[in-house]
mmCIF file of C-alpha atoms in Angstrom:
data_model
loop_
_atom_site.group_PDB
_atom_site.id
_atom_site.type_symbol
_atom_site.label_atom_id
_atom_site.label_comp_id
_atom_site.label_asym_id
_atom_site.label_seq_id
_atom_site.Cartn_x
_atom_site.Cartn_y
_atom_site.Cartn_z
ATOM 1 C CA MET G 880 -0.046 -0.123 0.135
ATOM 2 C CA PHE G 881 2.985 2.340 0.751
ATOM 3 C CA LEU G 882 4.427 1.514 -2.691
ATOM 4 C CA LYS G 883 1.004 2.269 -4.366
ATOM 5 C CA ARG G 884 0.689 5.818 -2.599
ATOM 6 C CA GLN G 885 4.381 6.415 -3.784
ATOM 7 C CA ILE G 886 3.171 5.529 -7.616
ATOM 8 C CA ARG G 887 0.306 7.865 -7.178
ATOM 9 C CA ARG G 888 2.930 10.617 -5.926
ATOM 10 C CA GLY G 889 4.870 10.127 -9.234
ATOM 11 C CA LYS G 890 7.303 7.586 -8.392
ATOM 12 C CA THR G 891 6.520 5.626 -11.260
ATOM 13 C CA TRP G 892 9.534 3.092 -10.917
ATOM 14 C CA CYS G 893 8.279 1.459 -7.703
ATOM 15 C CA TYR G 894 7.292 -2.137 -8.499
ATOM 16 C CA VAL G 895 4.278 -3.495 -6.639
ATOM 17 C CA PRO G 896 4.530 -7.269 -6.874
ATOM 18 C CA GLU G 897 1.613 -8.889 -8.876
ATOM 19 C CA TRP G 898 0.546 -11.351 -6.092
ATOM 20 C CA TRP G 899 -0.182 -8.270 -3.862
ATOM 21 C CA SER G 900 -2.121 -6.112 -6.431
ATOM 22 C CA LYS G 901 -4.398 -8.805 -7.696
ATOM 23 C CA LYS G 902 -5.569 -10.140 -4.274
ATOM 24 C CA THR G 903 -7.901 -7.286 -2.601
ATOM 25 C CA PHE G 904 -8.722 -9.927 0.279
ATOM 26 C CA LEU G 905 -5.126 -10.356 1.010
ATOM 27 C CA ARG G 906 -4.482 -6.486 1.293
ATOM 28 C CA PHE G 907 -7.574 -5.621 3.378
ATOM 29 C CA GLY G 908 -6.931 -8.738 5.378
ATOM 30 C CA THR G 909 -3.372 -7.744 6.173
ATOM 31 C CA GLN G 910 -4.171 -4.453 6.979
ATOM 32 C CA PHE G 911 -6.799 -5.431 9.506
ATOM 33 C CA LEU G 912 -4.437 -7.885 11.005
ATOM 34 C CA LEU G 913 -1.974 -5.178 11.587
ATOM 35 C CA ILE G 914 -4.163 -2.940 13.159
ATOM 36 C CA PHE G 915 -5.486 -5.909 15.373
ATOM 37 C CA LEU G 916 -1.888 -6.609 16.276
ATOM 38 C CA ALA G 917 -1.056 -2.982 17.306
ATOM 39 C CA ILE G 918 -4.275 -2.817 19.263
ATOM 40 C CA LEU G 919 -3.193 -6.260 21.122
ATOM 41 C CA ALA G 920 0.238 -5.242 21.712
ATOM 42 C CA ALA G 921 -0.773 -1.802 23.103
ATOM 43 C CA PHE G 922 -3.376 -3.472 25.419
ATOM 44 C CA SER G 923 -1.174 -6.339 26.454
ATOM 45 C CA SER G 924 1.700 -3.720 27.055
ATOM 46 C CA THR G 925 -0.611 -1.619 28.910
ATOM 47 C CA ALA G 926 -1.929 -4.544 31.155
ATOM 48 C CA THR G 927 1.533 -5.547 31.940
ATOM 49 C CA ILE G 928 2.661 -2.310 33.262
ATOM 50 C CA PHE G 929 -0.754 -1.970 34.914
ATOM 51 C CA TRP G 930 -0.217 -5.568 36.838
ATOM 52 C CA LEU G 931 3.369 -4.843 37.629
ATOM 53 C CA ALA G 932 2.665 -1.214 39.014
ATOM 54 C CA PRO G 933 -1.374 -1.081 40.008
ATOM 55 C CA THR G 934 -2.182 2.433 39.053
ATOM 56 C CA PRO G 935 -5.717 4.080 38.467
ATOM 57 C CA VAL G 936 -7.850 2.970 35.777
ATOM 58 C CA TYR G 937 -7.608 6.212 33.685
ATOM 59 C CA TRP G 938 -3.744 5.501 33.581
ATOM 60 C CA LEU G 939 -4.594 2.246 31.983
ATOM 61 C CA ALA G 940 -6.225 4.225 29.200
ATOM 62 C CA PHE G 941 -3.472 6.910 28.906
ATOM 63 C CA LEU G 942 -0.926 4.112 28.554
ATOM 64 C CA MET G 943 -2.722 2.334 25.966
ATOM 65 C CA VAL G 944 -3.302 5.409 23.750
ATOM 66 C CA ALA G 945 0.529 6.402 24.380
ATOM 67 C CA PHE G 946 1.597 2.762 23.141
ATOM 68 C CA LEU G 947 -0.502 3.045 20.091
ATOM 69 C CA ILE G 948 0.973 6.389 19.118
ATOM 70 C CA LEU G 949 4.522 5.018 19.673
ATOM 71 C CA ALA G 950 3.658 2.191 17.522
ATOM 72 C CA LYS G 951 3.032 4.283 14.335
ATOM 73 C CA PRO G 952 6.649 5.434 13.851
ATOM 74 C CA PHE G 953 7.729 1.915 14.062
ATOM 75 C CA THR G 954 5.169 0.791 11.381
ATOM 76 C CA THR G 955 6.013 3.508 9.382
ATOM 77 C CA TRP G 956 9.778 2.431 9.286
ATOM 78 C CA ALA G 957 8.860 -1.219 8.627
ATOM 79 C CA MET G 958 6.558 -0.261 5.588
ATOM 80 C CA GLN G 959 9.440 2.277 4.250
ATOM 81 C CA ARG G 960 12.043 -0.437 4.532
ATOM 82 C CA ALA G 961 10.838 -2.076 1.313
ATOM 83 C CA TYR G 962 10.768 1.376 -0.344
ATOM 84 C CA ARG G 963 14.099 2.108 0.534
ATOM 85 C CA LEU G 964 15.365 -1.135 -0.564
ATOM 86 C CA GLU G 965 13.657 -0.640 -4.018
ATOM 87 C CA ILE G 966 15.297 3.108 -4.222
ATOM 88 C CA ASN G 967 18.798 1.391 -3.932
ATOM 89 C CA ALA G 968 18.020 -1.612 -6.402
ATOM 90 C CA TYR G 969 16.557 1.093 -8.721
ATOM 91 C CA PHE G 970 19.506 3.388 -8.617
ATOM 92 C CA LEU G 971 22.077 0.365 -8.925
ATOM 93 C CA GLU G 972 20.097 -0.473 -12.012
ATOM 94 C CA TYR G 973 20.345 3.136 -13.122
ATOM 95 C CA ARG G 974 24.168 3.033 -12.803
ATOM 96 C CA ASN G 975 24.480 -0.251 -14.421
ATOM 97 C CA GLN G 976 22.483 1.086 -17.605
ATOM 98 C CA GLN G 977 24.377 4.535 -17.634
ATOM 99 C CA LYS G 978 27.722 2.434 -17.492
ATOM 100 C CA PHE G 979 26.473 0.086 -20.275
ATOM 101 C CA TYR G 980 25.459 2.837 -22.687
ATOM 102 C CA SER G 981 28.459 4.768 -21.986
ATOM 103 C CA GLN G 982 30.944 2.069 -22.629
ATOM 104 C CA SER G 983 28.899 1.282 -26.044
ATOM 105 C CA GLY G 984 29.456 4.826 -27.235
ATOM 106 C CA ARG G 985 25.802 5.628 -27.289
ATOM 107 C CA THR G 986 24.743 8.938 -25.115
ATOM 108 C CA LEU G 987 21.114 8.832 -24.046
ATOM 109 C CA SER G 988 19.182 11.705 -22.625
ATOM 110 C CA GLU G 989 18.146 11.716 -19.278
ATOM 111 C CA GLU G 990 14.705 10.885 -19.963
ATOM 112 C CA ASP G 991 15.679 7.836 -22.222
ATOM 113 C CA LEU G 992 17.993 6.785 -19.711
ATOM 114 C CA ALA G 993 15.346 6.762 -17.216
ATOM 115 C CA GLY G 994 12.985 5.052 -19.194
ATOM 116 C CA HIS G 995 15.503 2.354 -20.039
ATOM 117 C CA THR G 996 16.283 1.924 -16.431
ATOM 118 C CA ALA G 997 12.732 1.753 -15.522
ATOM 119 C CA TRP G 998 12.018 -1.255 -18.114
ATOM 120 C CA ALA G 999 15.243 -2.988 -16.785
ATOM 121 C CA PHE G 1000 14.262 -2.575 -13.396
ATOM 122 C CA ARG G 1001 10.822 -3.975 -13.562
ATOM 123 C CA ASN G 1002 11.821 -6.950 -15.733
ATOM 124 C CA ALA G 1003 14.407 -7.769 -13.068
ATOM 125 C CA MET G 1004 11.545 -7.374 -10.366
ATOM 126 C CA LYS G 1005 9.135 -9.605 -12.197
ATOM 127 C CA LYS G 1006 11.986 -12.243 -12.824
ATOM 128 C CA ALA G 1007 12.849 -12.259 -9.162
ATOM 129 C CA GLU G 1008 9.097 -12.272 -8.297
ATOM 130 C CA THR G 1009 8.721 -15.235 -10.586
ATOM 131 C CA GLU G 1010 11.679 -17.161 -8.995
ATOM 132 C CA LYS G 1011 10.217 -16.491 -5.489
ATOM 133 C CA ARG G 1012 13.061 -14.420 -4.391
ATOM 134 C CA LEU G 1013 11.803 -10.766 -4.541
ATOM 135 C CA PHE G 1014 12.749 -9.647 -1.230
ATOM 136 C CA PRO G 1015 16.344 -11.274 -1.007
ATOM 137 C CA TYR G 1016 16.879 -9.868 -4.311
ATOM 138 C CA LEU G 1017 16.004 -6.402 -3.333
ATOM 139 C CA LYS G 1018 18.163 -6.664 -0.225
ATOM 140 C CA GLU G 1019 21.265 -7.934 -2.475
ATOM 141 C CA MET G 1020 20.768 -5.008 -4.830
ATOM 142 C CA SER G 1021 20.467 -2.458 -2.053
ATOM 143 C CA LYS G 1022 23.760 -3.700 -0.531
ATOM 144 C CA LEU G 1023 25.596 -3.728 -3.986
ATOM 145 C CA GLU G 1024 24.336 -0.137 -4.500
ATOM 146 C CA LEU G 1025 25.476 1.142 -1.144
ATOM 147 C CA ALA G 1026 28.757 -0.619 -1.565
ATOM 148 C CA SER G 1027 29.155 1.024 -4.991
ATOM 149 C CA GLU G 1028 28.193 4.522 -3.515
ATOM 150 C CA LYS G 1029 30.716 4.066 -0.839
ATOM 151 C CA GLU G 1030 33.199 2.922 -3.562
ATOM 152 C CA GLU G 1031 32.578 5.930 -5.768
ATOM 153 C CA ALA G 1032 32.628 8.212 -2.879
ATOM 154 C CA HIS G 1033 36.349 6.824 -1.911
ATOM 155 C CA ALA G 1034 37.571 6.975 -5.295
ATOM 156 C CA SER G 1035 36.550 10.836 -5.807
ATOM 157 C CA ALA G 1036 38.193 11.638 -2.421
#
């Protein structure tokens, strides 16, 4: 869902897996499960604190709301993790496309290079998805991108 929001904002290079985009029941079920688990975690944490240090009941409600508020940044971080992995994998593909076309002597405009990169990136994501290794592929490509960034920064320094 986070990736779909990014696509609506103009991040057209994002890849939403087909198994996720075709199954609406799975999306709604997952969203319901996450909300239910957040409420359950907040309630159990609050009940544990209430049991360890008995306090007035209004503190129980306050602590539950506080735990729910604290859960929001953690869930946002978890949703953005796949997005950050995709960003890194995309820019690794961008560098690879840029290197390929510069070595072959063809100069592409920025728009053409972005189009070639988006096409190659989506094909790589679809291939990884059909092989049932999308997330490990994203993690591997993200690590390679971060390593190439460090190497490039070290070479220019």
